Short mmCIF file of C-alpha atoms and ligand atoms in Angstrom, two decimals:
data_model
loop_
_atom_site.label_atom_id
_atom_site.label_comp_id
_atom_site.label_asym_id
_atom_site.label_seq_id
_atom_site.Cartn_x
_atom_site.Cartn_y
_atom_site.Cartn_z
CA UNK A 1 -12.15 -186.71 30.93
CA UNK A 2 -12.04 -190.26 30.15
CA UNK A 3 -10.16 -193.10 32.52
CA UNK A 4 -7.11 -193.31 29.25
CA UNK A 5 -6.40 -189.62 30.09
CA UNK A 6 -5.73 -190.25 33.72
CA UNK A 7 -2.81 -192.34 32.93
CA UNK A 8 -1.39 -189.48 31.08
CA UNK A 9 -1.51 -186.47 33.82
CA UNK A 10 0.55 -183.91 31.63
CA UNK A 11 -2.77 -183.80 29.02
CA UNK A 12 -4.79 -182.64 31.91
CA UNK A 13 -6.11 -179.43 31.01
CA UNK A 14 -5.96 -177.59 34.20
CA UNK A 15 -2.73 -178.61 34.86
CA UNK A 16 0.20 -176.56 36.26
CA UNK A 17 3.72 -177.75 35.83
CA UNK A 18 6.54 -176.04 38.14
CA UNK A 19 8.21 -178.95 39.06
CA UNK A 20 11.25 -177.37 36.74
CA UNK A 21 10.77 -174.16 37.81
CA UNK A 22 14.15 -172.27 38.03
CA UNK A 23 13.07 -168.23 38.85
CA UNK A 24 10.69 -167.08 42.11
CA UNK A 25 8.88 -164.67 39.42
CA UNK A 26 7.27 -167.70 37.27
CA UNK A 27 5.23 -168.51 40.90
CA UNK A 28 3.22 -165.58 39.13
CA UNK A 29 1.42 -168.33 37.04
CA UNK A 30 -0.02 -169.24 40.62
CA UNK A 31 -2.38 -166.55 40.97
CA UNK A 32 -4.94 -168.62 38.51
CA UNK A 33 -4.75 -171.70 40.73
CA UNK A 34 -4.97 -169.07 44.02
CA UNK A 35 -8.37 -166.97 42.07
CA UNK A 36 -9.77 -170.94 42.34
CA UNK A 37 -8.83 -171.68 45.85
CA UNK A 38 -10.31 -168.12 46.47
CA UNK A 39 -13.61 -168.73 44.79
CA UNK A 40 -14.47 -172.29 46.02
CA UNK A 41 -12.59 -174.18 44.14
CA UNK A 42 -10.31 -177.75 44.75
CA UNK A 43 -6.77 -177.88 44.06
CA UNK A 44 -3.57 -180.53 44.25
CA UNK A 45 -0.59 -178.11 45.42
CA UNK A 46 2.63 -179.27 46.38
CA UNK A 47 3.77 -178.74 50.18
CA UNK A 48 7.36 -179.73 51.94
CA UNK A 49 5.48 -182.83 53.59
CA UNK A 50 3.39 -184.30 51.33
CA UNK A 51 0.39 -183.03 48.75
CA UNK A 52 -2.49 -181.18 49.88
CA UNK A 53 -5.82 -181.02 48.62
CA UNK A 54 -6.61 -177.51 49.13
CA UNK A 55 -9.80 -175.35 49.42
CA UNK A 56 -10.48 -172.10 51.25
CA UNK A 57 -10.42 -172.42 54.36
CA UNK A 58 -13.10 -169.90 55.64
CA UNK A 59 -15.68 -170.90 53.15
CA UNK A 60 -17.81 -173.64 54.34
CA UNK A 61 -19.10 -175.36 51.31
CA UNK A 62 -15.61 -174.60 49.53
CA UNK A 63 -14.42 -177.29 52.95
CA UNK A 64 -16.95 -179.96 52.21
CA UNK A 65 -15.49 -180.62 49.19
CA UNK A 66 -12.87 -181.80 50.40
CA UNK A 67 -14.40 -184.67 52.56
CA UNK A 68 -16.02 -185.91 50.03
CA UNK A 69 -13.20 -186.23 47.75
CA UNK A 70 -11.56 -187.74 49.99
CA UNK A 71 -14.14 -189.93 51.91
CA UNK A 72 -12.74 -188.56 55.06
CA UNK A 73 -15.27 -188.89 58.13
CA UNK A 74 -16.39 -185.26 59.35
CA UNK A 75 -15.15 -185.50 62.73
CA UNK A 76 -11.56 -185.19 61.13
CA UNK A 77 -10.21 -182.01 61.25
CA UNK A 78 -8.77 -180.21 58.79
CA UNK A 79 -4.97 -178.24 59.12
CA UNK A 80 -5.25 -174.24 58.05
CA UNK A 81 -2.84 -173.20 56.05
CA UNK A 82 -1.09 -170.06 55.84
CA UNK A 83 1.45 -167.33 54.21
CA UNK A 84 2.08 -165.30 56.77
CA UNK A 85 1.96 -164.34 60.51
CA UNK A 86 -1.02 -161.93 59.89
CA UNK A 87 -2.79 -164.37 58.98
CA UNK A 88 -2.68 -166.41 62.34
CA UNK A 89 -4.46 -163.56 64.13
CA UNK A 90 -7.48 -163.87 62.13
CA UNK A 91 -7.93 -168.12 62.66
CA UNK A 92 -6.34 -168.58 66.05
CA UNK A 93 -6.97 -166.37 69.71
CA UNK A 94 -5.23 -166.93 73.26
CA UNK A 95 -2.17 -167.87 71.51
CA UNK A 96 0.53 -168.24 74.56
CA UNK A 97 4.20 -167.88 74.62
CA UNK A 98 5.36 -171.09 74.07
CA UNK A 99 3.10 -171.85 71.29
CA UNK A 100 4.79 -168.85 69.88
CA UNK A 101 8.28 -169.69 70.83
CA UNK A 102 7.32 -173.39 68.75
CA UNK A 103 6.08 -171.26 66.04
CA UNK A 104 8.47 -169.04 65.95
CA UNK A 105 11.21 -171.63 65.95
CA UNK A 106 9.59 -173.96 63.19
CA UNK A 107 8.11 -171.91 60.76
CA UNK A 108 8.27 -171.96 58.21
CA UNK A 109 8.36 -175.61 58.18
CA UNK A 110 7.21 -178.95 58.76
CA UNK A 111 5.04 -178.51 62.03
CA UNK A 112 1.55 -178.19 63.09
CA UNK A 113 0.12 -176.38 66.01
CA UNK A 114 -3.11 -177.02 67.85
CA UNK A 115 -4.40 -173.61 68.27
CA UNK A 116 -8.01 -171.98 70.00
CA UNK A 117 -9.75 -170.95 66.55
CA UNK A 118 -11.58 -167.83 66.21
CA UNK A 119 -15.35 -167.44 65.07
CA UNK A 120 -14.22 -166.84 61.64
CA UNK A 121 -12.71 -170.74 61.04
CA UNK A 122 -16.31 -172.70 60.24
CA UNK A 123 -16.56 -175.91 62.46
CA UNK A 124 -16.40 -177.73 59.33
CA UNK A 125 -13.28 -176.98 59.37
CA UNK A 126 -12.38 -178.00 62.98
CA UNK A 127 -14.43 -180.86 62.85
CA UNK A 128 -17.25 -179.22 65.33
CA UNK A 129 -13.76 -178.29 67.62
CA UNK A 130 -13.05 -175.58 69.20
CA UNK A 131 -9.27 -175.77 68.33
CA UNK A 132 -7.91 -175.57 64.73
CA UNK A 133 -4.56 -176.80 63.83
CA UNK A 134 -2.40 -174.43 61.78
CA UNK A 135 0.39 -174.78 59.72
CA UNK A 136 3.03 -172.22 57.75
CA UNK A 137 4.89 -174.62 55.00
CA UNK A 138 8.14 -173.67 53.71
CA UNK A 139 7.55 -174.98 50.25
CA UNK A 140 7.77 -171.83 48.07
CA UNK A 141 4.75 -172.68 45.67
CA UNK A 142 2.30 -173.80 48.71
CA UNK A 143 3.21 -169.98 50.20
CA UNK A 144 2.53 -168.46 47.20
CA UNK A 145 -0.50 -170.05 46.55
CA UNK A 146 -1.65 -169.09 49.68
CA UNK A 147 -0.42 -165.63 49.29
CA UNK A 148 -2.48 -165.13 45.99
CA UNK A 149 -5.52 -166.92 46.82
CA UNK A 150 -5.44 -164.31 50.28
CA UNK A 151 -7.22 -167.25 52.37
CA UNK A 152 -6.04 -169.32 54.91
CA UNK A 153 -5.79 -173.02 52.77
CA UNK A 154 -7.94 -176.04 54.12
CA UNK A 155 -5.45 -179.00 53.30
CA UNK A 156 -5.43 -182.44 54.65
CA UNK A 157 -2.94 -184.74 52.95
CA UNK A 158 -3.94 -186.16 49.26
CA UNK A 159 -4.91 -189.30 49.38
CA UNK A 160 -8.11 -191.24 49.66
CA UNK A 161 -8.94 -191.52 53.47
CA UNK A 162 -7.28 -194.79 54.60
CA UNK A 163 -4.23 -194.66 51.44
CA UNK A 164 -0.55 -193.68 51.69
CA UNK A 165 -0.49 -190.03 51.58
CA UNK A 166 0.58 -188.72 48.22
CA UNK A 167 4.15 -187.52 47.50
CA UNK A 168 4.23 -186.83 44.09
CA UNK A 169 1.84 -185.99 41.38
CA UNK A 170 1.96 -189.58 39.42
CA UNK A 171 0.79 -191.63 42.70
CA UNK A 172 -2.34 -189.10 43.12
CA UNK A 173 -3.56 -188.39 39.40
CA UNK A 174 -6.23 -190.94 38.73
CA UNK A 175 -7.86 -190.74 42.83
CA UNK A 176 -8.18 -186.82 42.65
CA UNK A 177 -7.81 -185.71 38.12
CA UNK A 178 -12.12 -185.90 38.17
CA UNK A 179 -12.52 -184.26 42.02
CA UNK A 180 -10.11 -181.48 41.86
CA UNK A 181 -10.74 -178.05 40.01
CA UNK A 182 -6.73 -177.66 38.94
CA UNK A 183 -3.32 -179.64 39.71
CA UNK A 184 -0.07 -177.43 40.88
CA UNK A 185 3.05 -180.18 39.69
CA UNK A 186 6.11 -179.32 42.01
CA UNK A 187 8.11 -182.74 41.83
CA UNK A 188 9.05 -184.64 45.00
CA UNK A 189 8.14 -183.51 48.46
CA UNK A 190 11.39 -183.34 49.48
CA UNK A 191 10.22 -184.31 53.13
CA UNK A 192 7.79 -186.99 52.15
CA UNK A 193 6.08 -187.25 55.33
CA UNK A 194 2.85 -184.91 56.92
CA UNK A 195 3.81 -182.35 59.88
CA UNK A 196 4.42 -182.88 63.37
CA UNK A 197 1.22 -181.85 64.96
CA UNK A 198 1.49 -180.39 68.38
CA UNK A 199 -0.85 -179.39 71.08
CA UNK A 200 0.54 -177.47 74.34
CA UNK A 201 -1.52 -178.55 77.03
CA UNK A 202 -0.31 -176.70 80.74
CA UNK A 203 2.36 -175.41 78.90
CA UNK A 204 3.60 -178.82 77.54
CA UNK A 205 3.85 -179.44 74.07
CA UNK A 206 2.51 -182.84 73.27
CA UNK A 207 3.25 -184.75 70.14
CA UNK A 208 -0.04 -186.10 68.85
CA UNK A 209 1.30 -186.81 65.07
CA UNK A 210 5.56 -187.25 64.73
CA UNK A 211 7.20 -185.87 62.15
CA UNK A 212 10.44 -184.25 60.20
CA UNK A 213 10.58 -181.51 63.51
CA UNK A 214 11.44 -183.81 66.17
CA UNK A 215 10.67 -184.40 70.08
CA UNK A 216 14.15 -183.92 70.56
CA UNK A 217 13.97 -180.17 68.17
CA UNK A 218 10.62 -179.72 70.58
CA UNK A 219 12.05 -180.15 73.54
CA UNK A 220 15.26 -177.70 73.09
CA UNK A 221 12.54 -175.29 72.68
CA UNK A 222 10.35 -175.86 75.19
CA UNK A 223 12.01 -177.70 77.76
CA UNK A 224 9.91 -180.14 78.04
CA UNK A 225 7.68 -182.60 75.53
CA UNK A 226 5.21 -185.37 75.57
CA UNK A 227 5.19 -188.19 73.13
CA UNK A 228 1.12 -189.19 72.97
CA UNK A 229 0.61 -192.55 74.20
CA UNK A 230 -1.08 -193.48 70.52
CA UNK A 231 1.93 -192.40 68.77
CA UNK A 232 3.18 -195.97 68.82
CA UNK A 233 0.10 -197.52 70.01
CA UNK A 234 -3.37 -199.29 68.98
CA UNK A 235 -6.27 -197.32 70.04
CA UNK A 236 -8.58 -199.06 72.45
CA UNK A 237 -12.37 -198.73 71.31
CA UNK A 238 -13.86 -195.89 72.76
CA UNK A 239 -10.65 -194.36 74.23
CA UNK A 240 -10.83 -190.64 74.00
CA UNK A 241 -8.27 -188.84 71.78
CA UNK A 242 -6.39 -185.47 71.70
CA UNK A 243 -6.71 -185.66 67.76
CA UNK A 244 -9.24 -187.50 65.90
CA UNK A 245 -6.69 -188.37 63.40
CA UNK A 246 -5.44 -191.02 65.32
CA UNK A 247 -9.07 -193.24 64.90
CA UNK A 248 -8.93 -194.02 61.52
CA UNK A 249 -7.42 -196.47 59.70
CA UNK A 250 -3.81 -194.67 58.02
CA UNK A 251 -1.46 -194.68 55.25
CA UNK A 252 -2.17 -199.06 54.33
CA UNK A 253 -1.44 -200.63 51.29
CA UNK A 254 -4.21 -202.98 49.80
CA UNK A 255 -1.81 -205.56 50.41
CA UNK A 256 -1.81 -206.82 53.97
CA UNK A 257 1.65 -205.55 55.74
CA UNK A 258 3.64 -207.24 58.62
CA UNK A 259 6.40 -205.06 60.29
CA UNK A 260 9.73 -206.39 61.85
CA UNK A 261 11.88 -204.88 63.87
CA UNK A 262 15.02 -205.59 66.42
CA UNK A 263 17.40 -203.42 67.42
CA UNK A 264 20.16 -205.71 66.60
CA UNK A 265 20.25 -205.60 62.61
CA UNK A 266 21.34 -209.33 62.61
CA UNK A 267 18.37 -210.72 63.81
CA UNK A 268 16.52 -208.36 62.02
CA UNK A 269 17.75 -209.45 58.23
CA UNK A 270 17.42 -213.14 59.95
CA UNK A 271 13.60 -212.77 60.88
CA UNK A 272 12.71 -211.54 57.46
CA UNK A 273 14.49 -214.65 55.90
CA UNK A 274 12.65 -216.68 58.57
CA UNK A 275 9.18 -214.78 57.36
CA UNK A 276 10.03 -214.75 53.53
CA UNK A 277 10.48 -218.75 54.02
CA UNK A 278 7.13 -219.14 56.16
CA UNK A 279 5.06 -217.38 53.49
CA UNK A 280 6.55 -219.24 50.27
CA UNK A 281 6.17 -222.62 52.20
CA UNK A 282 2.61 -221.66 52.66
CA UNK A 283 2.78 -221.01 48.73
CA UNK A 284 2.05 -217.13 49.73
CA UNK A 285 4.01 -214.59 47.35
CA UNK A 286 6.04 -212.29 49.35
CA UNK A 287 7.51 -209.06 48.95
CA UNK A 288 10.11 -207.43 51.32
CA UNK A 289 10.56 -203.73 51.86
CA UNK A 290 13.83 -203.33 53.26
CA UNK A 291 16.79 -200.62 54.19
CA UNK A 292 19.87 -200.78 51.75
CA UNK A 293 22.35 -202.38 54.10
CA UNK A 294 19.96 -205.55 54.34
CA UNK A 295 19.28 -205.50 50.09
CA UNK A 296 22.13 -207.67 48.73
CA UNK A 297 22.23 -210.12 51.82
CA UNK A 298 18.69 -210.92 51.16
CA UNK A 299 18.87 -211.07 47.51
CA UNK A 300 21.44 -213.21 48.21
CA UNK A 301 20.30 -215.54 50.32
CA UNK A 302 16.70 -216.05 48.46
CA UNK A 303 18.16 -216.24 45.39
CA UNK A 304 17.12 -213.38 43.75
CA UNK A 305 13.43 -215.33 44.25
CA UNK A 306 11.40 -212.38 45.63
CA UNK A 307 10.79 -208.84 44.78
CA UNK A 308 12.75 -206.28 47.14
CA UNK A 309 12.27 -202.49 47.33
CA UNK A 310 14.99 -200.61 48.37
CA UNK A 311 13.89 -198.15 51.31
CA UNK A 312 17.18 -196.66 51.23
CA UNK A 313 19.81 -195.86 53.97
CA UNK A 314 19.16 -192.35 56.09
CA UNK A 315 15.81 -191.78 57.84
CA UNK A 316 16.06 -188.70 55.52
CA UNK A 317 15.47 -190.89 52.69
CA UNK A 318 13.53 -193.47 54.03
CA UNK A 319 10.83 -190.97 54.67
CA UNK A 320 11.05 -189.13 51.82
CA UNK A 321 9.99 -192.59 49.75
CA UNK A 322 7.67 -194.05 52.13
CA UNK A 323 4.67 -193.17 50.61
CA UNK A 324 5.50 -193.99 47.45
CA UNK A 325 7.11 -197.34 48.21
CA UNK A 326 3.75 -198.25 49.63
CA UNK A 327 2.09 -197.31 47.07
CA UNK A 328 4.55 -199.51 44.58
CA UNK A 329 4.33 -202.35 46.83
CA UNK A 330 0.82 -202.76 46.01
CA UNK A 331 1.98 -203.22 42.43
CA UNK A 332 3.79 -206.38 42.86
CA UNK A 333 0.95 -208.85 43.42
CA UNK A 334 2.33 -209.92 46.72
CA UNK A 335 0.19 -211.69 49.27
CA UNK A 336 2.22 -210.49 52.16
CA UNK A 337 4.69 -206.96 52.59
CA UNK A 338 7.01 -207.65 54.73
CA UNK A 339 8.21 -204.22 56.09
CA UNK A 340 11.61 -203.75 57.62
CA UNK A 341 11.46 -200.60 60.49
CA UNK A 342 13.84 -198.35 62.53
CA UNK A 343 14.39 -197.40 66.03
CA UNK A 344 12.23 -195.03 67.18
CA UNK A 345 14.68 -192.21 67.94
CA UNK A 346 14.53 -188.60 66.15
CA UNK A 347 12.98 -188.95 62.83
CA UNK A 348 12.55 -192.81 63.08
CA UNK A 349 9.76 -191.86 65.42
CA UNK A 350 7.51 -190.45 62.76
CA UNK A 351 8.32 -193.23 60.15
CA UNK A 352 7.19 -195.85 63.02
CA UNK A 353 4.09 -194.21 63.71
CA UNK A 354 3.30 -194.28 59.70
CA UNK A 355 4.89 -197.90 59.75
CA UNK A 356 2.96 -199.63 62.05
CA UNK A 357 -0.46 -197.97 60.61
CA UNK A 358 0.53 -199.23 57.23
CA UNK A 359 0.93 -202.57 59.24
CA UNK A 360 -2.19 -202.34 61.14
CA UNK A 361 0.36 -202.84 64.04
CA UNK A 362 0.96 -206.01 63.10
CA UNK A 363 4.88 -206.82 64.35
CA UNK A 364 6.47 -210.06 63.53
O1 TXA B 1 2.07 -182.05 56.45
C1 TXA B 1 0.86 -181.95 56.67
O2 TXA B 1 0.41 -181.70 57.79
C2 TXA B 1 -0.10 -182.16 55.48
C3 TXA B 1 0.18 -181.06 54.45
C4 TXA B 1 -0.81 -181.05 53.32
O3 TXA B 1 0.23 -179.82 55.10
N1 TXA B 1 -1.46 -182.18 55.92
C5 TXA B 1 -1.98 -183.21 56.62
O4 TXA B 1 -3.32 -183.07 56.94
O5 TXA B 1 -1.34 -184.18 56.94
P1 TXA B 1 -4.22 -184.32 57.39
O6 TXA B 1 -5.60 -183.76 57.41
O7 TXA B 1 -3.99 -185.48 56.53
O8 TXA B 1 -3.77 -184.59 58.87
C6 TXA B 1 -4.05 -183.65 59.89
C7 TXA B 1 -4.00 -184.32 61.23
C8 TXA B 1 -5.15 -185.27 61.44
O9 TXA B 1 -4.66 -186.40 62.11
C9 TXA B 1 -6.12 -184.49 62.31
O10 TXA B 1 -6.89 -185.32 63.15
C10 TXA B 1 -5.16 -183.61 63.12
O11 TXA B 1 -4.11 -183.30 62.24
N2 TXA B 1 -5.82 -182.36 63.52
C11 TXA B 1 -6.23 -181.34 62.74
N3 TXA B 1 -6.85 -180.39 63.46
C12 TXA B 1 -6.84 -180.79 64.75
C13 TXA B 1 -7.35 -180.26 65.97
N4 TXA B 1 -8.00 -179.10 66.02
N5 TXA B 1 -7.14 -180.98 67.10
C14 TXA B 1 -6.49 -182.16 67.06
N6 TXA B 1 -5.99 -182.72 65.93
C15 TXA B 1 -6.17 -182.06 64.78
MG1 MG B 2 -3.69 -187.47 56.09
#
């Protein structure tokens, strides 16, 4: 394929579009994309969260694939994805009864649990672990394809290591079109942001990655949670981790990103002004990412001078665009994204945690 084609994703010749799909029985036209996943093959499918990049997940050289089209360090491990309950027994031993209470309470669905992995998972997989995370999704094409390719799916988000994770087809085409063996269109993720990931340890569920299933959700069920100290934190060098994830570099623009936050919205709206001014006086070009309430106020006040996207107004939506708001931001030139966030409660907690990566933790 040549680079002109990668601009134009629906000429892609192995190229599945269900994004308008109206009737469960055209998910039959899955079973070519599972046959792929079966027999080693890559493919983009659609999940609730965000994109995966999908292999099977038992088949070791089918896995390494996957690192290297992502440029993802091996000591990342790797979710397991899968259709149905049988399927758990053959990944995942020891299982107690609050993991299955959390299981059976968010699945299928948005959330990730840290699991003892059978022989059967290949440490690829784990990333030389002896845990493996695993995850049922809700999104109707990702169980199918699972279902039809009869293997628990290897998926870590779609992105290049280090990018916004994708959301939608468009914002992925041209990193994965040449890597990936076929391309399963389903539209928006209508959650836009990865899983909560959750390891019980002494029968505690700890939060190691926030998400759309909440502390709060967790803690009704288990009567008790832990938020991981790196949630909203910068990890100290050599400071051992429950989840590798948390290491690497996450979800940044190539712009540089500052994030600012108060509780009170006034002087939030009034340090972005004060930014915005600071970086145009240096003769920097800004751009601000804000929620809806602040959009006209700003506009207003710089003149209609500088670029604004519109984050939008529930954490619902805010999330569901993150990803691809980062991705636009890049778009505009800027020297400097100036990144309005939330408060930290429910939801808000998992947009944070992606926030202040994006940001490098850099708060103004
Ligand atoms: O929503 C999602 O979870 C998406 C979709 C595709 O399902 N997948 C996803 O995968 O976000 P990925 O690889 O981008 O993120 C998985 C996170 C990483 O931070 C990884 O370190 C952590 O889960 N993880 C995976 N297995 C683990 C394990 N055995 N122990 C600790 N952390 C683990
Ligand atoms: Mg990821």
């Amino acid at each position: 394929m040549n680079k002109k084609d990668l601009n134009d994703y629906s000429q892609y010749k192995n190229y599945l579009d269900l994004k308008h799909i109206t009737s469960i029985n055209d998910y039959t036209k899955l079973q070519f994309a599972g046959n792929i996943i079966k027999n080693g093959g890559l493919v983009l499918f659609p999940t609730e969260t965000v994109y995966g990049l999908g292999a099977n997940g038992l088949d070791e050289e089918a896995v390494r694939k996957i690192y290297l089209a992502k440029g993802r360090k091996s000591d990342n491990p790797l979710i397991l994805h899968i259709c149905d309950i049988e399927m758990l027994g053959q990944i995942a031993q020891n299982v107690s009864d609050i993991e299955f209470n959390l299981m059976n309470a968010f699945w299928p669905g948005p959330f990730t649990i840290i699991l003892n992995k059978t022989d059967i998972v290949p440490s690829v997989v784990s990333g030389g672990l002896n845990t493996v995370g695993v995850r049922m999704p809700s999104n109707e094409i990702a169980r199918n394809l699972i279902k039809y390719s009869g293997v628990p799916i290897a998926a870590p988000s779609a992105n290049i290591s280090g990018k916004p994770s994708g959301t939608n087809i468009e914002d992925i085409f041209s990193e994965f079109a040449e890597k990936v063996d076929y391309i399963i269109d389903g539209g928006d993720c209508s959650i836009g942001l990865e899983s909560t990931v959750v390891r019980v340890i002494d029968g505690i569920p700890h939060i190691l990655r926030p998400g759309k299933i909440t502390a709060e959700e967790i803690e009704e069920i288990a009567g008790n949670v832990v938020i991981d100290e790196h949630v909203l934190s910068k990890l100290e060098a050599n400071k051992k981790v429950l989840s590798p994830g948390m290491k690497y570099k996450h979800y940044a623009p190539n712009t540089k990103c500052i994030l600012v936050y108060d509780d009170d919205n006034t002087e939030t709206k009034n340090k972005i002004l004060e930014l915005t001014h600071k970086v145009i006086s240096s003769n920097n070009i800004p751009l601000i990412m804000c929620l809806d309430e602040n959009v006209e106020f700003l506009k207003a006040e710089l003149d209609n001078k500088v670029n604004i996207i519109n984050m939008g107004t529930s954490l619902e939506e805010i999330s569901k665009n993150m990803f691809s708001n980062l991705r636009k931001a890049d778009k505009y030139n800027a020297d400097l994204i100036i990144i309005q966030g939330v408060s930290n409660k429910g939801l808000g907690l998992a947009i944070m945690n992606r926030l202040l990566r994006a940001c490098n933790y850099e708060v103004y």
